[in-house]
Short mmCIF file of the C-alpha atoms (twelve columns), coordinates in Angstrom:
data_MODEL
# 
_entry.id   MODEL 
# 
loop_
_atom_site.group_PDB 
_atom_site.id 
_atom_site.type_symbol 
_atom_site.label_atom_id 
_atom_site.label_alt_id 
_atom_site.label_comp_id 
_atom_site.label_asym_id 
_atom_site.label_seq_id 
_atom_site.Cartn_x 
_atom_site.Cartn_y 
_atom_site.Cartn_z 
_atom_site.pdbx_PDB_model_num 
ATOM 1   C CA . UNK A 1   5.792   9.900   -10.481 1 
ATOM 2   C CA . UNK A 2   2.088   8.330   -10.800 1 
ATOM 3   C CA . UNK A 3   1.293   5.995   -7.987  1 
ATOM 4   C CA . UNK A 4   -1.583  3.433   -8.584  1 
ATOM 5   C CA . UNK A 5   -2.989  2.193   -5.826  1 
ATOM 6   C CA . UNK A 6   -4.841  -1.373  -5.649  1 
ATOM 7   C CA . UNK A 7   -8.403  -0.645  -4.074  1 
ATOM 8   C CA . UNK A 8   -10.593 -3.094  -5.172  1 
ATOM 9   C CA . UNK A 9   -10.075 -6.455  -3.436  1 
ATOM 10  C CA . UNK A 10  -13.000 -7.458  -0.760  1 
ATOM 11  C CA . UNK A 11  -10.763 -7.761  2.264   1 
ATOM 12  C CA . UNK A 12  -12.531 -11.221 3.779   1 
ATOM 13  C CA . UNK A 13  -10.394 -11.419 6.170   1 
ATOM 14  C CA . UNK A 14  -11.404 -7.965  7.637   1 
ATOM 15  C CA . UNK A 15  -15.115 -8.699  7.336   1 
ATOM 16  C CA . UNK A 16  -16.240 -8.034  11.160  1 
ATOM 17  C CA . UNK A 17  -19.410 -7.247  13.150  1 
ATOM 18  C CA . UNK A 18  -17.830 -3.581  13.920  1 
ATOM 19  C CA . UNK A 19  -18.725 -0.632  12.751  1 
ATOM 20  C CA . UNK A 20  -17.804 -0.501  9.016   1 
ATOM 21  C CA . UNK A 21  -17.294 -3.776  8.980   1 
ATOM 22  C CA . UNK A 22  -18.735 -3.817  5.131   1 
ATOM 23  C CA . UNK A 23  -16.409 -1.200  4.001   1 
ATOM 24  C CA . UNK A 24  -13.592 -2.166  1.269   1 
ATOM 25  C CA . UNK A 25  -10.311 -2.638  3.230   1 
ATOM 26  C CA . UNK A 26  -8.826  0.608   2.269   1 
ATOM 27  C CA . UNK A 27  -11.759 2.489   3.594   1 
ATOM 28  C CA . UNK A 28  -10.876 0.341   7.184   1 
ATOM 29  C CA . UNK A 29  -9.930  3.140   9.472   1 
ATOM 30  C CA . UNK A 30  -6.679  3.903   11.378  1 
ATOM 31  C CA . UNK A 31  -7.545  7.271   13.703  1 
ATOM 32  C CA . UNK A 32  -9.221  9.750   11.584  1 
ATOM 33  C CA . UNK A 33  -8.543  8.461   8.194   1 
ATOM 34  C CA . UNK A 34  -8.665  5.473   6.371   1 
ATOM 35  C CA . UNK A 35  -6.034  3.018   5.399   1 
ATOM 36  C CA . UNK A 36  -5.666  4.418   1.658   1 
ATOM 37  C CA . UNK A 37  -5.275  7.604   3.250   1 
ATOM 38  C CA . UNK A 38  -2.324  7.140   4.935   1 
ATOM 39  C CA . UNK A 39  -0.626  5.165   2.253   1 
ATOM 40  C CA . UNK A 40  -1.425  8.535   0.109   1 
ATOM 41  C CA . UNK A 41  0.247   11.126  2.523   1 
ATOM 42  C CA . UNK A 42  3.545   8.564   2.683   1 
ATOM 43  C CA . UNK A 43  3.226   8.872   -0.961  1 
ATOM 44  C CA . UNK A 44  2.804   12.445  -0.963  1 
ATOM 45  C CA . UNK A 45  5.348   13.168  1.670   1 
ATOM 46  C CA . UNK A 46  7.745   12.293  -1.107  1 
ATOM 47  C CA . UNK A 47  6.468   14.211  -3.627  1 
ATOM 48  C CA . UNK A 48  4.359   12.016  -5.525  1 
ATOM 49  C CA . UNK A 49  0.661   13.355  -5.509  1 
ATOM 50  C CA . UNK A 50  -0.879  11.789  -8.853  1 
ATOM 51  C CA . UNK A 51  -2.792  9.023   -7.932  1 
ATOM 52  C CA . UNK A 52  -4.373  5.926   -9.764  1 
ATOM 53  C CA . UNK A 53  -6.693  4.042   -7.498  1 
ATOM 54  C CA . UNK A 54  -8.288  1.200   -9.039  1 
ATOM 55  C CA . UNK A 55  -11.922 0.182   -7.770  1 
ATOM 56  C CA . UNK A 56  -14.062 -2.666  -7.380  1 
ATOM 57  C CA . UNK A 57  -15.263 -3.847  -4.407  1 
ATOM 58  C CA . UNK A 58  -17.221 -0.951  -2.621  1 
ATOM 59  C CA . UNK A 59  -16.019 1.725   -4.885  1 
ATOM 60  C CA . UNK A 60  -19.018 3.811   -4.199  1 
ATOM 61  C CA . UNK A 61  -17.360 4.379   -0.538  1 
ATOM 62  C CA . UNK A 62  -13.941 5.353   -2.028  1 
ATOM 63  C CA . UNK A 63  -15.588 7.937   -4.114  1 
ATOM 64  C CA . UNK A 64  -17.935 9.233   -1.636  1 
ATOM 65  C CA . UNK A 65  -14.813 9.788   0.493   1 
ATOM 66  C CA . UNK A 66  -13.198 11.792  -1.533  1 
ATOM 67  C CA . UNK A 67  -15.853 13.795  -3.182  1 
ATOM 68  C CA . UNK A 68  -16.802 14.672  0.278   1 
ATOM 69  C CA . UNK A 69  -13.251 15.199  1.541   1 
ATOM 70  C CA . UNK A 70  -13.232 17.528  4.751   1 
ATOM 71  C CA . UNK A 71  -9.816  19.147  5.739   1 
ATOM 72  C CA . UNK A 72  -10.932 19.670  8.717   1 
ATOM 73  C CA . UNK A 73  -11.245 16.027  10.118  1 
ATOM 74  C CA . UNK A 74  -7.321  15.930  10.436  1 
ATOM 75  C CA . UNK A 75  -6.206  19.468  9.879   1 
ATOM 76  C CA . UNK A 76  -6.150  22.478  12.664  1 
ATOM 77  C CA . UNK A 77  -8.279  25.257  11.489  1 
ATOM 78  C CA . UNK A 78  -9.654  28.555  12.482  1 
ATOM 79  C CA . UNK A 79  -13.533 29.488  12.421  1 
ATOM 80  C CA . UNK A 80  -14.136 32.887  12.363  1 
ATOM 81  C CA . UNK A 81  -17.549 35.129  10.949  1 
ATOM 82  C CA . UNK A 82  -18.711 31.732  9.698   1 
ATOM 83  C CA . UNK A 83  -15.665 31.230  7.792   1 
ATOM 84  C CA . UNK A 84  -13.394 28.031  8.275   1 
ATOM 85  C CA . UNK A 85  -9.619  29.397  7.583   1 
ATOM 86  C CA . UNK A 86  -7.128  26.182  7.399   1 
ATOM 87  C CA . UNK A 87  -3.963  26.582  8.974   1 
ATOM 88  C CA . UNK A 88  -2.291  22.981  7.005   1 
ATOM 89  C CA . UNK A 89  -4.514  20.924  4.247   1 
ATOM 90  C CA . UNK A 90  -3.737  16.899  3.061   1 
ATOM 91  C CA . UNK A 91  -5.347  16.825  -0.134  1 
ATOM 92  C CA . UNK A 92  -5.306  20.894  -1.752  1 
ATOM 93  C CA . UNK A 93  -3.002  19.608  -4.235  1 
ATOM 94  C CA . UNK A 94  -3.265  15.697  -5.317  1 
ATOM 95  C CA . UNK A 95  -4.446  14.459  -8.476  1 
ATOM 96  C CA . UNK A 96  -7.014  11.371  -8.094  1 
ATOM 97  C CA . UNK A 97  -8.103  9.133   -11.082 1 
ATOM 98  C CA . UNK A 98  -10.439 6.825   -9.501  1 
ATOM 99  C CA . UNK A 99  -10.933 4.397   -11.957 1 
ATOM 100 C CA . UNK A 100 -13.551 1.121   -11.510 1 
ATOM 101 C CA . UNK A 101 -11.056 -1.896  -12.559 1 
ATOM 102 C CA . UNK A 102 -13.959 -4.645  -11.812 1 
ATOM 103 C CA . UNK A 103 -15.150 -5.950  -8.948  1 
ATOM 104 C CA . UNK A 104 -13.640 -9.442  -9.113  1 
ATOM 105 C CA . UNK A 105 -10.468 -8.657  -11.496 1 
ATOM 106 C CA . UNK A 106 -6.949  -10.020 -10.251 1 
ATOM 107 C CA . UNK A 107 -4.524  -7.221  -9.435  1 
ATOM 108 C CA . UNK A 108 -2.310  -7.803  -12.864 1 
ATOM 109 C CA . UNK A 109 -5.783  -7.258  -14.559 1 
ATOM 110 C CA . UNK A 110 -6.990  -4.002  -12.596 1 
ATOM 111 C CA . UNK A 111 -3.199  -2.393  -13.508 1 
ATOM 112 C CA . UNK A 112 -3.872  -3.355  -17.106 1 
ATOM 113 C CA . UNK A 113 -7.048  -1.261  -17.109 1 
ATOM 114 C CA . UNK A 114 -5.336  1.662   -15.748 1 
ATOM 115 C CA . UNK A 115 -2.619  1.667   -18.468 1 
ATOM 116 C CA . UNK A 116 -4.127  4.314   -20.472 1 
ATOM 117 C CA . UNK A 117 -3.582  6.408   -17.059 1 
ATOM 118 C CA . UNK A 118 0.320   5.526   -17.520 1 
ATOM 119 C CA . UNK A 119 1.099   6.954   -20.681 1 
ATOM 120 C CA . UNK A 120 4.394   8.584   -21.271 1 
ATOM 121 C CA . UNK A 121 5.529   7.391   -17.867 1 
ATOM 122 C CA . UNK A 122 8.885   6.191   -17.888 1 
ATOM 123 C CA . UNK A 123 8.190   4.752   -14.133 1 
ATOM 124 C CA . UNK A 124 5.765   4.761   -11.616 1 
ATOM 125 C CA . UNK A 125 5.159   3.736   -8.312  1 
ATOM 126 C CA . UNK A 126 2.306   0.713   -7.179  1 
ATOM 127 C CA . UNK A 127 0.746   -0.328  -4.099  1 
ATOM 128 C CA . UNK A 128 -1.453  -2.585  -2.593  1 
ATOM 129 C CA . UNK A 129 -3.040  0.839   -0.271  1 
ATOM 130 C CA . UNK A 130 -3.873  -1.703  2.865   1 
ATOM 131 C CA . UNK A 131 0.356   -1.273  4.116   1 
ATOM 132 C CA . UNK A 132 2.038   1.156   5.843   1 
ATOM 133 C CA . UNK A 133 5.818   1.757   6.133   1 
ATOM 134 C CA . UNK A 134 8.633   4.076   7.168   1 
ATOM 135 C CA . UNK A 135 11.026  2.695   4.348   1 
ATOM 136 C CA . UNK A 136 12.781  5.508   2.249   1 
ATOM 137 C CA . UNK A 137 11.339  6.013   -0.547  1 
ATOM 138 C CA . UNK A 138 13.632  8.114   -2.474  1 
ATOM 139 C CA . UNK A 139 16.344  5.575   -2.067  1 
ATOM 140 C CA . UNK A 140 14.217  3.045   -3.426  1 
ATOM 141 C CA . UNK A 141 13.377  4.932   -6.211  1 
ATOM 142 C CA . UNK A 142 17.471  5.784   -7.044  1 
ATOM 143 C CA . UNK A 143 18.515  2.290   -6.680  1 
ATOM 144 C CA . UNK A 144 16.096  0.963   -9.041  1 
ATOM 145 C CA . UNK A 145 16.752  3.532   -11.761 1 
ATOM 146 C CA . UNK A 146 20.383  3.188   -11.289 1 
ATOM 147 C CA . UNK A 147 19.900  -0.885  -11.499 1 
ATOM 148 C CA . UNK A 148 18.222  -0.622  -14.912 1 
ATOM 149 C CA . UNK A 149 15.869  -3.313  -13.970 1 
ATOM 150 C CA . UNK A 150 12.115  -3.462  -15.168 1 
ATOM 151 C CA . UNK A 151 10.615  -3.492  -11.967 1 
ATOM 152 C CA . UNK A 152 11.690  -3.349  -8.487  1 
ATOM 153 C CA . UNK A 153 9.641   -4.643  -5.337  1 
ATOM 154 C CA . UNK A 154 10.389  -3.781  -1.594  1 
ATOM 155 C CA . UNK A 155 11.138  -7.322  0.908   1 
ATOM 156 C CA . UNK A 156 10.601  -7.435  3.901   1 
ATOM 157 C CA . UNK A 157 11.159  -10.062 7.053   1 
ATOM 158 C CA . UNK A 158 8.342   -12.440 7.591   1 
ATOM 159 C CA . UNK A 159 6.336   -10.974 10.510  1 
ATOM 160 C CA . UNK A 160 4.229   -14.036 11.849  1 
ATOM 161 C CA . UNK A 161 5.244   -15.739 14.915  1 
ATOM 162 C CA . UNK A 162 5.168   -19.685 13.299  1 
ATOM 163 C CA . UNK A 163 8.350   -21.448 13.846  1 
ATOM 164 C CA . UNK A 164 10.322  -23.620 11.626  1 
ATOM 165 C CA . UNK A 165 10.877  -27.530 13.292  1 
ATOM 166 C CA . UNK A 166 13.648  -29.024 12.216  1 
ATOM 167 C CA . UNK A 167 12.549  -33.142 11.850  1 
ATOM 168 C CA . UNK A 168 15.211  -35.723 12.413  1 
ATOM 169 C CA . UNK A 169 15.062  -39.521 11.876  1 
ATOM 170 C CA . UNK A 170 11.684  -41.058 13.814  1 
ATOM 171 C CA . UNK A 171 10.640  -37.631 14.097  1 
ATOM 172 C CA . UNK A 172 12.807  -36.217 16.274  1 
ATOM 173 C CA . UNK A 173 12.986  -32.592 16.535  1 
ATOM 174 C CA . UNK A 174 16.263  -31.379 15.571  1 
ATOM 175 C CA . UNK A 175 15.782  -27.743 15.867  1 
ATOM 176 C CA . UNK A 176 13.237  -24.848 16.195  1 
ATOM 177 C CA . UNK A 177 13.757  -21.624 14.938  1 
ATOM 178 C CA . UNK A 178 11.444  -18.461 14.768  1 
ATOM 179 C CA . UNK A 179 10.491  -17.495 10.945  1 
ATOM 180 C CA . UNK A 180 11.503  -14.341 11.753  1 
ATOM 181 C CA . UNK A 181 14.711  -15.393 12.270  1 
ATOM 182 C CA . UNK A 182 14.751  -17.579 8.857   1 
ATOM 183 C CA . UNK A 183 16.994  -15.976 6.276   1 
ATOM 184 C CA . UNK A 184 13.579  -15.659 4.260   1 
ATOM 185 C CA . UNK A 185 11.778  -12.560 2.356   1 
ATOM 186 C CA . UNK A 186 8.510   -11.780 1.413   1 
ATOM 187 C CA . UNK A 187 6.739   -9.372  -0.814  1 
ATOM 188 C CA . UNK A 188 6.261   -6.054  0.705   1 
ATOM 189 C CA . UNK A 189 3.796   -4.545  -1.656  1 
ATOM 190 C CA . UNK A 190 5.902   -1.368  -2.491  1 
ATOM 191 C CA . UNK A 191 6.976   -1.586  -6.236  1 
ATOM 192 C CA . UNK A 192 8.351   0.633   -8.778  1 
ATOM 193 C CA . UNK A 193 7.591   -0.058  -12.518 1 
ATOM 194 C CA . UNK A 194 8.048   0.279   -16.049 1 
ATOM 195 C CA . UNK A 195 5.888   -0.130  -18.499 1 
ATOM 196 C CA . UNK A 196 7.924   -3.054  -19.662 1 
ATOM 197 C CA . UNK A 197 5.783   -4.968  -17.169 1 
ATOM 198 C CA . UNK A 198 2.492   -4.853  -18.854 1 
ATOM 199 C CA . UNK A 199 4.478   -7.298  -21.659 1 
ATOM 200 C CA . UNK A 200 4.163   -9.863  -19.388 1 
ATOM 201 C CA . UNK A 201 0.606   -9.277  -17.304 1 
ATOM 202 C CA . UNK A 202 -1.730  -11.672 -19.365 1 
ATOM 203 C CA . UNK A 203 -5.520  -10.790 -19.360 1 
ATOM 204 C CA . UNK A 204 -6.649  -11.468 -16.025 1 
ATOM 205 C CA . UNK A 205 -3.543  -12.264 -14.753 1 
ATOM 206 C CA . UNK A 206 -1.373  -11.089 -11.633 1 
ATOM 207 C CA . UNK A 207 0.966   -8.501  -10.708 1 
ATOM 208 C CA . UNK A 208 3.217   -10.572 -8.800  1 
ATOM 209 C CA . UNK A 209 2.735   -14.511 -9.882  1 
ATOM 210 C CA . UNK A 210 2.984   -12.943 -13.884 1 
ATOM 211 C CA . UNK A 211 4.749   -10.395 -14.471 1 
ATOM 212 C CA . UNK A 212 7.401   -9.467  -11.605 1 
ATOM 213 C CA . UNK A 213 7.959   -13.687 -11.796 1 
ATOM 214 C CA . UNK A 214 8.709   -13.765 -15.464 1 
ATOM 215 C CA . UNK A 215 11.122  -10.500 -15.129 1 
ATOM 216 C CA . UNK A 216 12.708  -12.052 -12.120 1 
ATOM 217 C CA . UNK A 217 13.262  -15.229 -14.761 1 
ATOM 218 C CA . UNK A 218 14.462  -12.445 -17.068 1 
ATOM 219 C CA . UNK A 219 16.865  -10.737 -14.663 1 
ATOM 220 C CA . UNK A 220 14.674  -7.735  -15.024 1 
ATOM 221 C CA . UNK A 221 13.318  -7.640  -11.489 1 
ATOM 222 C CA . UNK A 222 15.397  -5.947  -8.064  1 
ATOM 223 C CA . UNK A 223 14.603  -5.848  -4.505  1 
ATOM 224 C CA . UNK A 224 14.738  -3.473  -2.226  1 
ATOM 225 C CA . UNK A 225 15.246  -5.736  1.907   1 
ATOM 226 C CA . UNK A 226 13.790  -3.342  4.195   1 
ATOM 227 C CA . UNK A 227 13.721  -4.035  8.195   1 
ATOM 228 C CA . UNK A 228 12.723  -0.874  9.359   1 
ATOM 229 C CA . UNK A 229 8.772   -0.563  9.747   1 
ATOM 230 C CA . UNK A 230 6.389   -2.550  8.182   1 
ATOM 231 C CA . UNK A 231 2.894   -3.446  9.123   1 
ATOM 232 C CA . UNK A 232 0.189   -5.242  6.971   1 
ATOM 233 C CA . UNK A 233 -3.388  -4.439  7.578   1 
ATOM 234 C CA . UNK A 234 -5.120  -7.643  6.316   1 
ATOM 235 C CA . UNK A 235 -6.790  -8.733  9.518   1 
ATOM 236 C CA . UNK A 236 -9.031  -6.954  11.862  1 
ATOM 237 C CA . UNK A 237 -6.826  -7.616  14.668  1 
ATOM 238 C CA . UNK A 238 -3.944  -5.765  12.252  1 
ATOM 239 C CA . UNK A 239 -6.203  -3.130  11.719  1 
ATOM 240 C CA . UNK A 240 -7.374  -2.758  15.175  1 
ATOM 241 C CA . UNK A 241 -3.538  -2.672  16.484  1 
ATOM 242 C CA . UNK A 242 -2.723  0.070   13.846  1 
ATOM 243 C CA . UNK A 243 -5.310  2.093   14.750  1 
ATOM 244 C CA . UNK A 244 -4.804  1.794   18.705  1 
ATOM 245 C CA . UNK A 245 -0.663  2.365   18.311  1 
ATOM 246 C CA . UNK A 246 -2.354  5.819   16.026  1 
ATOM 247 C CA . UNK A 247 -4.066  6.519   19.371  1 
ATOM 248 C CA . UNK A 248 -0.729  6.019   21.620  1 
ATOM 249 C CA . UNK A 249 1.257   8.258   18.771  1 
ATOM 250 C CA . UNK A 250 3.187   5.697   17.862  1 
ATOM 251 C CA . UNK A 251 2.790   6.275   14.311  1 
ATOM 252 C CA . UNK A 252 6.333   5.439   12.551  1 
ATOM 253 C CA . UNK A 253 4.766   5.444   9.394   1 
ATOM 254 C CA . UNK A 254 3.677   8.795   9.362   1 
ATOM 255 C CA . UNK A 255 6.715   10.498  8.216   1 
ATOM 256 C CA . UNK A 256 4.564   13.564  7.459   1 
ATOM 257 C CA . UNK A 257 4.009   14.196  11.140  1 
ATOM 258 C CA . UNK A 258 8.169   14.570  11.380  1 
# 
């Protein structure tokens, strides 16, 4: 299946005085790739290798990337006579539409752009390409085609560390409990779709508030609960921890590496 990839958002929250610090948030790196990167081999590791990215926000370094792709940045190779001979490549055979979706276009609106991209896809696969996961894909995939839904989106535990107070008469606390512990969900950002959901993505309007809310009114839209690995990367500090548990080789979501 397609997978579209959402790579146009500014990322404030990453802004930092380190190096890249200007870079869109999937270009953010995490050891010797970037954050879309790794989101593309999990992809990939599954068999899907026909991408959609939607730009915006620092496209130009999304395309420079890849039109200057080396395979020798995370690949083992073998120079000999002047000649580079790979011995494993990432990228030899992905398809990549990078397509500029606007620079300030909500995330409903940049996968409206793309639609002409989609056509004659019964399903495909969307992400926001600043998460990583070791959730199995192919099961997600068969349960949603065997629910018949429109559009299916992976949950996951709340990861902060806030806690839920209980308040009692006069204020009293009556109980404090970790939201982790909360019998609560939140979005994931790993969906499978049908086109069905473009009938409900106004112009300008959002993936998730839009159309996965007016399927879920619908009965069109299934979860997936996963409480296996999931980390967001929407912070520097998430970034930063990423990229140092890369360094340790503690890299769960690198099911490639298995």
């Amino acid at each position: 299946m397609k997978v579209v990839l959402f790579c146009g958002g500014r990322g404030s929250r990453m802004r930092s005085d380190l190096p890249g610090g200007d870079m869109p948030k999937p270009m953010q790196l995490v050891g010797p790739r970037p954050l879309v990167w790794h989101v593309m081999r999990y992809y990939a590791h599954f068999g899907h290798k026909e991408f959609v990215l939607c730009l915006g926000y620092g496209a130009q370094h999304i395309k420079d990337f890849f039109l200057t792709y080396q395979e020798t940045v995370s690949n083992d190779f073998v120079l000999s006579g002047g000649q580079v001979r790979l011995l494993s490549a990432d990228i030899s055979d992905w398809t990549i539409t990078l397509a500029d979706t606007g620079v300030d276009s909500p995330i409903g609106e940049r996968l409206r752009r793309v639609r002409e991209h989609l056509d004659g896809e019964e399903m495909f696969l969307a992400n926001y390409a600043d998460v990583l996961t070791d959730a199995p894909l192919h099961d997600i995939v068969e349960r949603f085609s065997a629910s018949g839904a429109g559009a299916s989106m992976m949950v996951v535990p709340p990861t902060n560390t806030f806690h839920v107070i209980e308040l009692g008469e006069r204020g009293l606390v009556g109980g404090i409990t970790p939201v982790a512990d909360m019998p609560l969900w939140v979005n994931g950002g790993f969906f499978v779709l049908t086109p069905e959901i473009f009938e409900h993505i106004p112009e300008n309007g959002d993936l998730v508030a839009d159309g996965c809310a007016e399927l879920a009114k619908r009965g069109r839209l299934v979860a997936y609960p996963h409480r296996g690995y999931w980390r967001p990367s929407d912070t520097v500090n998430q970034r930063l921890e990423l990229d140092r548990a890369w360094a340790r080789g503690e890299r769960p979501w690198a099911l490639w590496e298995a």
